[in-house]
Tab-separated table of N, CA, C and O in Angstrom:
chain	number	residue	atom	x	y	z
A	25	GLY	N	-9.331	-5.221	16.197
A	25	GLY	CA	-10.463	-6.051	16.605
A	25	GLY	C	-11.020	-6.766	17.668
A	25	GLY	O	-11.798	-7.243	17.621
A	26	ASN	N	-10.091	-5.669	18.687
A	26	ASN	CA	-10.901	-5.611	19.577
A	26	ASN	C	-12.035	-4.892	20.008
A	26	ASN	O	-12.453	-3.818	20.467
A	27	ASN	N	-12.807	-4.713	19.530
A	27	ASN	CA	-14.220	-3.868	19.097
A	27	ASN	C	-15.441	-5.624	18.876
A	27	ASN	O	-15.301	-6.756	19.221
A	28	SER	N	-16.984	-4.842	19.252
A	28	SER	CA	-17.984	-5.562	18.739
A	28	SER	C	-17.980	-6.646	18.178
A	28	SER	O	-18.629	-7.559	18.135
A	29	ASP	N	-17.462	-5.985	16.970
A	29	ASP	CA	-17.626	-7.033	15.553
A	29	ASP	C	-16.724	-7.657	15.251
A	29	ASP	O	-16.515	-8.185	14.271
A	30	LYS	N	-15.175	-7.304	16.084
A	30	LYS	CA	-14.102	-8.572	16.189
A	30	LYS	C	-13.892	-7.702	14.843
A	30	LYS	O	-12.741	-8.789	13.919
A	31	ARG	N	-14.114	-6.563	14.167
A	31	ARG	CA	-13.402	-6.220	12.646
A	31	ARG	C	-12.193	-5.479	13.263
A	31	ARG	O	-11.338	-4.736	13.524
A	32	LYS	N	-11.163	-6.045	12.075
A	32	LYS	CA	-9.761	-5.316	12.210
A	32	LYS	C	-9.690	-4.230	11.374
A	32	LYS	O	-10.261	-4.013	10.414
A	33	ILE	N	-9.201	-2.984	12.183
A	33	ILE	CA	-9.221	-1.887	11.321
A	33	ILE	C	-7.766	-1.248	11.384
A	33	ILE	O	-7.578	-0.693	12.458
A	34	GLU	N	-7.344	-1.104	10.165
A	34	GLU	CA	-5.886	-0.501	10.049
A	34	GLU	C	-5.961	1.057	11.075
A	34	GLU	O	-6.784	1.522	10.783
A	35	MET	N	-4.233	0.844	10.748
A	35	MET	CA	-4.291	2.584	11.691
A	35	MET	C	-4.215	3.560	10.793
A	35	MET	O	-3.860	3.501	9.580
A	36	THR	N	-5.091	4.335	11.252
A	36	THR	CA	-5.029	5.627	10.482
A	36	THR	C	-4.750	7.024	11.100
A	36	THR	O	-4.460	7.074	12.198
A	37	ALA	N	-4.740	8.307	9.896
A	37	ALA	CA	-3.728	9.216	10.700
A	37	ALA	C	-4.734	10.304	10.122
A	37	ALA	O	-5.373	10.541	9.476
A	38	PRO	N	-4.591	11.513	10.786
A	38	PRO	CA	-3.976	11.863	12.063
A	38	PRO	C	-4.642	11.243	13.596
A	38	PRO	O	-5.514	10.843	13.042
A	39	VAL	N	-3.795	11.071	14.535
A	39	VAL	CA	-3.999	10.526	16.220
A	39	VAL	C	-4.027	11.766	16.353
A	39	VAL	O	-2.817	12.647	16.315
A	40	ILE	N	-4.873	12.488	16.930
A	40	ILE	CA	-5.236	13.675	17.548
A	40	ILE	C	-5.510	13.682	18.974
A	40	ILE	O	-6.490	12.609	19.573
A	41	THR	N	-4.629	14.248	19.574
A	41	THR	CA	-4.915	14.412	21.150
A	41	THR	C	-5.232	15.831	21.362
A	41	THR	O	-4.480	16.994	21.335
A	42	GLU	N	-6.744	16.008	21.821
A	42	GLU	CA	-7.085	17.413	22.503
A	42	GLU	C	-6.395	17.308	24.131
A	42	GLU	O	-6.600	16.676	24.642
A	43	VAL	N	-6.093	18.693	24.285
A	43	VAL	CA	-5.533	19.300	25.620
A	43	VAL	C	-6.434	20.107	25.934
A	43	VAL	O	-7.084	20.833	25.290
A	44	LYS	N	-7.263	19.865	27.525
A	44	LYS	CA	-7.652	20.589	27.866
A	44	LYS	C	-7.772	21.189	29.501
A	44	LYS	O	-6.900	20.090	29.892
A	45	PRO	N	-7.816	22.505	29.857
A	45	PRO	CA	-7.446	22.360	31.295
A	45	PRO	C	-8.980	22.072	31.954
A	45	PRO	O	-9.619	21.660	31.915
A	46	SER	N	-7.820	21.922	33.123
A	46	SER	CA	-8.469	20.812	33.914
A	46	SER	C	-9.128	21.446	35.509
A	46	SER	O	-7.866	21.972	35.383
A	47	ASP	N	-10.023	21.068	36.013
A	47	ASP	CA	-10.204	22.029	37.080
A	47	ASP	C	-10.148	20.579	38.556
A	47	ASP	O	-9.828	20.834	39.239
A	48	GLY	N	-9.449	19.575	38.008
A	48	GLY	CA	-9.099	18.751	38.869
A	48	GLY	C	-8.011	19.226	39.581
A	48	GLY	O	-6.563	20.102	39.229
A	49	SER	N	-7.303	18.044	40.868
A	49	SER	CA	-6.234	18.776	41.520
A	49	SER	C	-4.811	18.102	41.282
A	49	SER	O	-4.044	18.347	41.829
A	50	PHE	N	-5.333	16.744	40.630
A	50	PHE	CA	-3.832	16.287	40.468
A	50	PHE	C	-3.655	16.737	38.701
A	50	PHE	O	-2.293	16.103	38.775
A	51	CYS	N	-4.293	17.012	37.863
A	51	CYS	CA	-3.449	16.838	36.815
A	51	CYS	C	-4.217	18.820	36.475
A	51	CYS	O	-5.540	19.029	36.450
A	52	ALA	N	-3.035	18.837	35.307
A	52	ALA	CA	-3.075	20.141	34.844
A	52	ALA	C	-4.151	20.173	33.810
A	52	ALA	O	-4.593	21.494	33.288
A	53	SER	N	-4.290	19.255	33.045
A	53	SER	CA	-4.908	19.360	31.860
A	53	SER	C	-5.727	17.787	31.785
A	53	SER	O	-4.695	16.919	32.322
A	54	SER	N	-6.222	17.753	31.041
A	54	SER	CA	-7.061	16.578	30.350
A	54	SER	C	-6.944	16.042	29.562
A	54	SER	O	-6.491	17.210	28.976
A	55	PHE	N	-7.064	15.371	28.860
A	55	PHE	CA	-6.654	14.779	27.556
A	55	PHE	C	-7.421	13.713	26.799
A	55	PHE	O	-8.287	12.718	27.487
A	56	VAL	N	-7.805	13.837	25.365
A	56	VAL	CA	-9.125	13.194	24.505
A	56	VAL	C	-8.316	12.766	23.545
A	56	VAL	O	-7.481	13.021	22.588
A	57	VAL	N	-8.186	11.521	23.349
A	57	VAL	CA	-7.362	10.916	21.845
A	57	VAL	C	-8.263	10.053	21.036
A	57	VAL	O	-9.207	9.280	21.759
A	58	SER	N	-8.307	10.566	20.100
A	58	SER	CA	-9.148	10.361	18.731
A	58	SER	C	-8.286	9.637	17.533
A	58	SER	O	-7.197	10.177	17.255
A	59	PHE	N	-9.185	9.184	17.169
A	59	PHE	CA	-8.831	8.055	15.888
A	59	PHE	C	-9.553	8.375	14.657
A	59	PHE	O	-10.903	8.249	14.671
A	60	TYR	N	-9.174	8.302	13.514
A	60	TYR	CA	-9.651	8.880	12.537
A	60	TYR	C	-10.180	7.104	12.109
A	60	TYR	O	-9.693	6.209	12.010
A	61	VAL	N	-11.723	7.413	11.940
A	61	VAL	CA	-12.947	5.908	10.891
A	61	VAL	C	-12.648	6.499	10.016
A	61	VAL	O	-13.075	7.220	9.157
A	62	PRO	N	-12.117	5.613	9.254
A	62	PRO	CA	-12.119	4.961	7.745
A	62	PRO	C	-13.283	5.518	7.125
A	62	PRO	O	-14.102	4.790	8.093
A	63	LYS	N	-13.431	5.651	5.723
A	63	LYS	CA	-14.838	5.902	5.173
A	63	LYS	C	-15.539	4.794	5.394
A	63	LYS	O	-16.891	4.931	5.465
A	64	GLU	N	-15.002	3.677	4.851
A	64	GLU	CA	-15.592	2.539	5.021
A	64	GLU	C	-16.746	1.665	6.345
A	64	GLU	O	-17.882	1.193	6.238
A	65	ASN	N	-16.118	2.755	7.746
A	65	ASN	CA	-16.699	2.520	8.567
A	65	ASN	C	-17.410	3.194	9.253
A	65	ASN	O	-18.092	3.133	10.323
A	66	GLN	N	-17.624	4.333	8.555
A	66	GLN	CA	-17.905	6.037	9.242
A	66	GLN	C	-19.658	5.305	9.454
A	66	GLN	O	-20.169	6.224	10.180
A	67	GLN	N	-20.620	4.467	8.239
A	67	GLN	CA	-22.094	4.469	8.953
A	67	GLN	C	-22.465	3.109	9.680
A	67	GLN	O	-23.011	3.982	10.686
A	68	ASN	N	-21.217	2.593	9.989
A	68	ASN	CA	-21.676	1.760	11.145
A	68	ASN	C	-20.446	1.376	11.909
A	68	ASN	O	-19.754	0.558	11.539
A	69	PRO	N	-19.521	1.991	12.604
A	69	PRO	CA	-18.726	2.069	13.148
A	69	PRO	C	-18.651	0.841	14.306
A	69	PRO	O	-19.581	1.185	14.740
A	70	PRO	N	-17.923	-0.038	14.345
A	70	PRO	CA	-18.125	-1.100	15.665
A	70	PRO	C	-17.293	-0.412	16.906
A	70	PRO	O	-16.793	0.576	17.261
A	71	SER	N	-18.696	-0.804	18.098
A	71	SER	CA	-17.997	-0.441	19.027
A	71	SER	C	-17.321	-1.055	20.088
A	71	SER	O	-16.989	-2.082	19.628
A	72	ALA	N	-16.956	-0.541	20.772
A	72	ALA	CA	-15.786	-0.911	22.127
A	72	ALA	C	-16.185	-0.396	23.378
A	72	ALA	O	-16.515	0.936	23.264
A	73	LYS	N	-15.218	-1.121	24.688
A	73	LYS	CA	-15.892	-1.089	25.831
A	73	LYS	C	-14.728	0.741	25.925
A	73	LYS	O	-13.913	0.570	25.208
A	74	ASP	N	-15.441	1.707	26.592
A	74	ASP	CA	-14.541	3.095	26.851
A	74	ASP	C	-14.384	3.502	25.841
A	74	ASP	O	-13.532	4.527	25.941
A	75	LEU	N	-15.374	3.574	24.472
A	75	LEU	CA	-14.681	4.399	23.173
A	75	LEU	C	-16.160	4.679	22.747
A	75	LEU	O	-17.331	4.100	23.144
A	76	HIS	N	-15.925	5.553	22.282
A	76	HIS	CA	-17.341	6.509	21.496
A	76	HIS	C	-17.020	7.097	20.559
A	76	HIS	O	-16.140	7.574	20.384
A	77	VAL	N	-17.866	7.582	19.197
A	77	VAL	CA	-17.692	8.225	18.269
A	77	VAL	C	-18.238	9.521	18.602
A	77	VAL	O	-19.009	9.679	19.027
A	78	GLN	N	-17.298	10.212	18.004
A	78	GLN	CA	-17.014	11.838	18.210
A	78	GLN	C	-17.165	12.200	16.590
A	78	GLN	O	-16.206	12.353	16.056
A	79	LYS	N	-18.243	12.968	16.140
A	79	LYS	CA	-18.176	13.288	14.671
A	79	LYS	C	-17.912	14.773	14.796
A	79	LYS	O	-18.470	15.721	15.419
A	80	TRP	N	-17.033	14.971	13.603
A	80	TRP	CA	-16.646	16.870	13.692
A	80	TRP	C	-17.317	17.264	12.718
A	80	TRP	O	-17.603	16.914	11.331
A	81	GLY	N	-18.030	18.731	12.729
A	81	GLY	CA	-18.546	18.919	12.175
A	81	GLY	C	-17.391	20.036	11.360
A	81	GLY	O	-16.400	19.364	12.078
A	82	LEU	N	-18.126	21.067	10.708
A	82	LEU	CA	-16.801	22.206	9.688
A	82	LEU	C	-16.103	22.597	10.880
A	82	LEU	O	-16.642	23.353	12.362
A	83	THR	N	-14.610	22.308	11.212
A	83	THR	CA	-13.655	23.432	11.979
A	83	THR	C	-12.782	23.994	11.584
A	83	THR	O	-11.917	23.383	10.484
A	84	TYR	N	-12.434	24.722	11.663
A	84	TYR	CA	-10.935	26.022	11.416
A	84	TYR	C	-9.948	25.649	12.590
A	84	TYR	O	-10.271	25.635	13.777
A	85	VAL	N	-8.784	25.310	12.280
A	85	VAL	CA	-7.581	25.328	12.992
A	85	VAL	C	-6.717	26.623	12.058
A	85	VAL	O	-6.377	26.167	10.775
A	86	ALA	N	-5.803	26.800	13.245
A	86	ALA	CA	-4.621	27.504	12.972
A	86	ALA	C	-3.537	26.293	12.938
A	86	ALA	O	-3.812	25.873	14.215
A	87	VAL	N	-2.699	26.187	11.989
A	87	VAL	CA	-1.579	24.807	12.410
A	87	VAL	C	-0.605	25.441	12.748
A	87	VAL	O	0.277	26.091	11.200
A	88	ARG	N	0.800	24.611	13.473
A	88	ARG	CA	2.165	24.867	13.177
A	88	ARG	C	2.598	23.353	12.757
A	88	ARG	O	2.288	22.609	13.985
A	89	GLN	N	3.181	23.264	12.177
A	89	GLN	CA	3.844	21.707	11.442
A	89	GLN	C	5.842	21.535	12.453
A	89	GLN	O	6.211	22.186	12.280
A	90	PHE	N	5.418	20.515	12.775
A	90	PHE	CA	6.610	20.440	13.640
A	90	PHE	C	7.470	18.726	13.708
A	90	PHE	O	6.623	18.148	12.837
A	91	GLY	N	8.225	18.440	13.487
A	91	GLY	CA	9.231	17.289	13.391
A	91	GLY	C	9.341	16.493	14.687
A	91	GLY	O	9.570	16.669	15.620
A	92	GLY	N	9.829	15.099	14.628
A	92	GLY	CA	10.388	14.659	15.530
A	92	GLY	C	9.281	13.951	16.225
A	92	GLY	O	8.000	13.536	15.874
A	93	PHE	N	9.539	12.890	17.115
A	93	PHE	CA	8.414	12.432	18.604
A	93	PHE	C	8.054	13.569	19.057
A	93	PHE	O	8.646	14.584	19.800
A	94	VAL	N	7.078	13.535	19.632
A	94	VAL	CA	6.264	14.726	20.516
A	94	VAL	C	6.599	14.258	21.790
A	94	VAL	O	6.272	12.905	22.376
A	95	ASP	N	6.997	15.338	22.169
A	95	ASP	CA	7.429	15.289	23.830
A	95	ASP	C	6.617	16.275	24.515
A	95	ASP	O	6.335	17.520	23.939
A	96	ASP	N	6.056	15.818	25.618
A	96	ASP	CA	4.787	16.381	26.513
A	96	ASP	C	5.692	18.273	26.816
A	96	ASP	O	4.666	18.912	26.282
A	97	ASP	N	6.942	18.333	27.086
A	97	ASP	CA	7.423	19.668	27.251
A	97	ASP	C	7.121	20.693	25.966
A	97	ASP	O	7.173	21.108	26.291
A	98	GLU	N	8.007	19.570	24.984
A	98	GLU	CA	7.982	20.451	24.009
A	98	GLU	C	6.758	21.032	23.233
A	98	GLU	O	6.359	22.073	22.683
A	99	VAL	N	5.301	20.253	23.460
A	99	VAL	CA	4.191	20.330	23.108
A	99	VAL	C	3.577	21.864	23.379
A	99	VAL	O	3.387	22.590	22.631
A	100	GLY	N	3.863	22.157	24.405
A	100	GLY	CA	3.158	23.454	25.142
A	100	GLY	C	4.482	24.573	24.022
A	100	GLY	O	3.329	26.019	24.063
A	101	GLU	N	5.424	24.723	24.305
A	101	GLU	CA	6.146	25.663	23.582
A	101	GLU	C	5.737	25.480	22.094
A	101	GLU	O	5.556	26.365	21.423
A	102	GLU	N	5.553	24.564	21.473
A	102	GLU	CA	4.968	25.002	19.937
A	102	GLU	C	3.685	25.738	20.199
A	102	GLU	O	3.392	26.083	18.941
A	103	ALA	N	2.757	25.095	20.812
A	103	ALA	CA	1.294	25.974	21.069
A	103	ALA	C	1.825	27.360	20.949
A	103	ALA	O	0.733	28.059	20.638
A	104	ALA	N	2.471	27.229	21.866
A	104	ALA	CA	2.744	29.193	22.185
A	104	ALA	C	3.412	29.809	21.293
A	104	ALA	O	3.495	30.727	20.474
A	105	ALA	N	4.222	29.005	20.340
A	105	ALA	CA	4.829	29.433	19.179
A	105	ALA	C	4.047	29.511	17.952
A	105	ALA	O	4.181	30.426	17.599
A	106	LEU	N	2.769	28.645	17.737
A	106	LEU	CA	1.873	29.168	17.130
A	106	LEU	C	1.269	30.363	17.353
A	106	LEU	O	1.079	31.334	16.492
A	107	TYR	N	0.593	30.547	18.370
A	107	TYR	CA	-0.044	31.586	18.953
A	107	TYR	C	0.869	32.774	18.848
A	107	TYR	O	0.346	34.143	18.051
A	108	ALA	N	2.053	32.632	19.235
A	108	ALA	CA	2.655	34.162	18.962
A	108	ALA	C	2.662	34.343	17.297
A	108	ALA	O	2.732	35.501	17.438
A	109	SER	N	2.992	33.386	16.846
A	109	SER	CA	2.907	33.664	15.255
A	109	SER	C	1.655	34.246	14.466
A	109	SER	O	2.244	35.247	13.882
A	110	ILE	N	1.116	34.336	15.534
A	110	ILE	CA	-0.512	34.738	14.878
A	110	ILE	C	-0.777	36.067	15.742
A	110	ILE	O	-2.075	37.023	15.194
A	111	ALA	N	-0.427	36.643	16.589
A	111	ALA	CA	-0.811	37.572	17.755
A	111	ALA	C	-0.910	38.480	16.745
A	111	ALA	O	-0.119	38.936	15.912
A	112	GLY	N	-2.030	39.396	17.353
A	112	GLY	CA	-2.166	40.570	16.466
A	112	GLY	C	-2.801	40.683	15.431
A	112	GLY	O	-3.309	41.638	14.358
A	113	THR	N	-3.658	39.307	14.900
A	113	THR	CA	-4.084	39.153	13.327
A	113	THR	C	-5.578	38.687	14.017
A	113	THR	O	-5.712	38.457	14.654
A	114	ILE	N	-6.340	38.580	12.949
A	114	ILE	CA	-7.924	38.470	12.609
A	114	ILE	C	-7.978	36.922	13.167
A	114	ILE	O	-8.879	36.375	13.905
A	115	TRP	N	-6.906	36.254	13.171
A	115	TRP	CA	-6.902	34.481	13.395
A	115	TRP	C	-6.617	34.864	15.004
A	115	TRP	O	-7.094	33.768	15.605
A	116	SER	N	-6.013	35.487	16.042
A	116	SER	CA	-5.860	35.369	16.866
A	116	SER	C	-7.013	36.078	17.868
A	116	SER	O	-7.011	35.605	18.963
A	117	ASP	N	-7.317	36.886	17.345
A	117	ASP	CA	-9.120	37.601	17.765
A	117	ASP	C	-9.883	36.188	17.748
A	117	ASP	O	-10.856	36.531	18.701
A	118	ALA	N	-9.963	35.526	16.689
A	118	ALA	CA	-10.990	34.489	16.376
A	118	ALA	C	-10.852	33.642	17.358
A	118	ALA	O	-11.568	33.049	18.192
A	119	ILE	N	-9.349	32.800	17.540
A	119	ILE	CA	-8.971	31.983	18.795
A	119	ILE	C	-9.136	32.665	20.218
A	119	ILE	O	-10.067	32.076	20.980
A	120	ASP	N	-9.187	33.876	20.562
A	120	ASP	CA	-9.475	34.510	21.750
A	120	ASP	C	-10.935	34.290	22.038
A	120	ASP	O	-11.523	34.028	23.339
A	121	LYS	N	-11.739	34.742	21.264
A	121	LYS	CA	-12.853	34.613	21.311
A	121	LYS	C	-13.514	33.778	21.166
A	121	LYS	O	-14.398	33.527	22.206
A	122	SER	N	-13.158	32.401	20.695
A	122	SER	CA	-13.511	31.071	20.734
A	122	SER	C	-13.385	30.368	22.059
A	122	SER	O	-13.840	30.045	22.606
A	123	TYR	N	-11.878	30.796	22.507
A	123	TYR	CA	-11.566	30.154	24.080
A	123	TYR	C	-12.239	31.145	25.024
A	123	TYR	O	-11.881	30.586	26.337
A	124	SER	N	-12.960	32.419	25.400
A	124	SER	CA	-13.298	32.846	26.543
A	124	SER	C	-14.607	32.059	26.976
A	124	SER	O	-14.700	32.408	28.210
A	125	GLY	N	-14.931	31.249	26.457
A	125	GLY	CA	-16.288	30.434	26.982
A	125	GLY	C	-16.102	30.002	28.331
A	125	GLY	O	-16.579	29.311	28.932
A	126	GLY	N	-14.165	29.511	28.365
A	126	GLY	CA	-13.947	28.616	29.319
A	126	GLY	C	-14.174	27.093	29.386
A	126	GLY	O	-13.216	26.410	30.399
A	127	ASN	N	-14.572	27.030	28.187
A	127	ASN	CA	-14.493	25.125	27.891
A	127	ASN	C	-14.326	24.720	26.823
A	127	ASN	O	-14.557	23.394	26.060
A	128	ALA	N	-13.195	25.498	26.372
A	128	ALA	CA	-12.602	25.048	24.775
A	128	ALA	C	-11.301	24.091	25.181
A	128	ALA	O	-10.713	23.783	26.034
A	129	THR	N	-11.002	23.647	24.360
A	129	THR	CA	-9.897	22.916	23.651
A	129	THR	C	-8.213	23.618	23.710
A	129	THR	O	-8.778	24.963	23.128
A	130	GLU	N	-7.285	23.923	24.632
A	130	GLU	CA	-6.492	24.417	25.028
A	130	GLU	C	-5.490	24.341	23.232
A	130	GLU	O	-5.382	25.008	23.020
A	131	TYR	N	-5.383	23.214	23.199
A	131	TYR	CA	-5.144	23.048	21.783
A	131	TYR	C	-4.964	21.650	21.650
A	131	TYR	O	-5.273	20.633	22.216
A	132	ILE	N	-4.623	21.108	19.992
A	132	ILE	CA	-4.754	19.194	20.055
A	132	ILE	C	-3.399	19.617	19.146
A	132	ILE	O	-2.737	20.446	18.508
A	133	VAL	N	-3.212	18.408	19.328
A	133	VAL	CA	-1.850	17.892	18.754
A	133	VAL	C	-2.050	16.261	17.923
A	133	VAL	O	-2.570	15.781	17.865
A	134	ALA	N	-1.692	16.686	16.507
A	134	ALA	CA	-2.082	15.749	15.470
A	134	ALA	C	-0.417	14.815	14.874
A	134	ALA	O	0.380	15.816	14.650
A	135	GLN	N	-0.630	13.602	14.534
A	135	GLN	CA	0.544	12.945	14.679
A	135	GLN	C	0.079	12.030	13.524
A	135	GLN	O	-0.842	11.247	13.880
A	136	TYR	N	1.282	12.033	12.644
A	136	TYR	CA	0.499	11.160	11.487
A	136	TYR	C	1.701	10.421	10.841
A	136	TYR	O	1.070	9.410	10.043
A	137	ASN	N	2.611	9.851	11.896
A	137	ASN	CA	3.290	8.819	11.656
A	137	ASN	C	2.991	7.719	12.784
A	137	ASN	O	2.570	7.807	13.592
A	138	SER	N	3.137	6.287	11.930
A	138	SER	CA	3.395	5.237	12.680
A	138	SER	C	4.369	5.112	13.975
A	138	SER	O	5.462	6.308	13.881
A	139	PRO	N	4.333	4.949	15.165
A	139	PRO	CA	5.255	5.192	15.932
A	139	PRO	C	6.436	4.419	15.855
A	139	PRO	O	7.433	4.457	16.335
A	140	PHE	N	6.410	3.713	14.942
A	140	PHE	CA	7.709	3.056	14.381
A	140	PHE	C	8.564	3.312	13.377
A	140	PHE	O	9.241	2.860	12.935
A	141	GLU	N	7.856	4.403	12.638
A	141	GLU	CA	8.360	5.199	11.885
A	141	GLU	C	9.784	6.260	12.632
A	141	GLU	O	8.851	7.034	13.506
A	142	PHE	N	10.652	6.656	12.438
A	142	PHE	CA	11.568	7.131	13.274
A	142	PHE	C	12.618	8.646	12.636
A	142	PHE	O	12.922	9.028	12.783
A	143	ARG	N	11.997	8.290	11.314
A	143	ARG	CA	12.547	9.309	10.513
A	143	ARG	C	11.461	10.114	10.075
A	143	ARG	O	10.078	9.412	9.221
A	144	ASN	N	11.804	11.628	9.508
A	144	ASN	CA	10.895	12.492	8.591
A	144	ASN	C	9.355	12.218	8.965
A	144	ASN	O	8.630	12.394	8.660
A	145	ARG	N	9.475	12.328	10.521
A	145	ARG	CA	7.989	12.119	11.086
A	145	ARG	C	7.485	14.015	11.170
A	145	ARG	O	8.049	14.826	10.995
A	146	VAL	N	6.090	13.507	10.911
A	146	VAL	CA	5.044	15.292	11.189
A	146	VAL	C	4.004	15.287	11.849
A	146	VAL	O	3.118	14.146	12.107
A	147	ASN	N	4.296	16.053	12.636
A	147	ASN	CA	3.548	16.438	14.009
A	147	ASN	C	2.696	17.746	13.042
A	147	ASN	O	3.383	18.749	13.233
A	148	GLU	N	2.005	18.526	14.020
A	148	GLU	CA	1.075	19.705	13.993
A	148	GLU	C	0.424	19.912	14.981
A	148	GLU	O	-0.252	19.498	16.136
A	149	ILE	N	0.348	21.346	15.799
A	149	ILE	CA	-0.051	21.796	16.820
A	149	ILE	C	-1.447	22.758	16.185
A	149	ILE	O	-1.061	23.452	14.910
A	150	TRP	N	-2.769	22.012	16.905
A	150	TRP	CA	-3.834	23.217	16.065
A	150	TRP	C	-4.287	24.222	17.389
A	150	TRP	O	-4.642	23.369	18.211
A	151	LEU	N	-4.704	24.615	16.722
A	151	LEU	CA	-5.481	25.909	17.732
A	151	LEU	C	-6.735	26.246	17.524
A	151	LEU	O	-6.760	27.037	15.926
A	152	THR	N	-7.854	25.765	17.376
A	152	THR	CA	-9.682	26.224	17.175
A	152	THR	C	-10.139	27.085	17.447
A	152	THR	O	-9.933	27.543	18.167
A	153	PHE	N	-10.877	27.372	16.484
A	153	PHE	CA	-11.382	28.604	16.214
A	153	PHE	C	-12.824	28.623	15.857
A	153	PHE	O	-13.124	27.816	14.756
A	154	ASP	N	-13.872	29.302	15.712
A	154	ASP	CA	-15.259	29.295	15.698
A	154	ASP	C	-15.199	30.752	14.333
A	154	ASP	O	-14.397	31.497	15.298
A	155	LEU	N	-15.584	31.172	13.611
A	155	LEU	CA	-15.608	32.196	12.356
A	155	LEU	C	-17.614	32.654	12.698
A	155	LEU	O	-18.300	31.584	12.843
A	156	GLU	N	-17.694	33.558	12.443
A	156	GLU	CA	-18.714	34.297	13.145
A	156	GLU	C	-19.336	33.995	11.259
A	156	GLU	O	-18.629	34.797	10.461
A	157	ASP	N	-20.398	34.175	11.243
A	157	ASP	CA	-21.559	34.642	10.202
A	157	ASP	C	-20.783	36.447	9.906
A	157	ASP	O	-20.628	36.888	10.687
A	158	GLY	N	-20.394	36.573	8.631
A	158	GLY	CA	-20.029	37.600	7.985
A	158	GLY	C	-18.743	37.550	7.866
A	158	GLY	O	-18.579	38.492	7.711
A	159	PHE	N	-18.151	37.018	8.781
A	159	PHE	CA	-16.589	37.121	8.677
A	159	PHE	C	-16.175	37.116	7.159
A	159	PHE	O	-16.209	35.922	6.773
A	160	SER	N	-14.748	37.718	7.335
A	160	SER	CA	-14.812	37.797	5.977
A	160	SER	C	-13.094	37.703	5.736
A	160	SER	O	-12.315	38.458	6.830
A	161	ILE	N	-12.544	37.019	4.872
A	161	ILE	CA	-11.007	36.689	4.661
A	161	ILE	C	-10.298	37.605	4.028
A	161	ILE	O	-11.164	37.688	2.968
């Protein structure tokens, strides 16, 4: 309810955190945290200070699922394990090509549970990539 319309919106999932390489001297990475806007609010989402709407188009991702609470140290290991699991495939080639521009998201962490759920937690690491026209699976 802390938005311009004072509209309460229930918690949605997943909560995603984009981890991007940073050029800054104090932080090795920058982070963008995003929340899914429920369908009934998508046409006219309430605005709030320091928040903006980010629309995603068609997005391709390689995914690795893991449990427990997300730990900063383990997230990088999960991302490396995902990449290692697809190494030498058309998927790693697509990821490498997508990231070669230098401005790509390093990886995305998707969290599906409330912070108050302690058991059976579901999280994912996503590596995004583009598919070129004519690419066949």
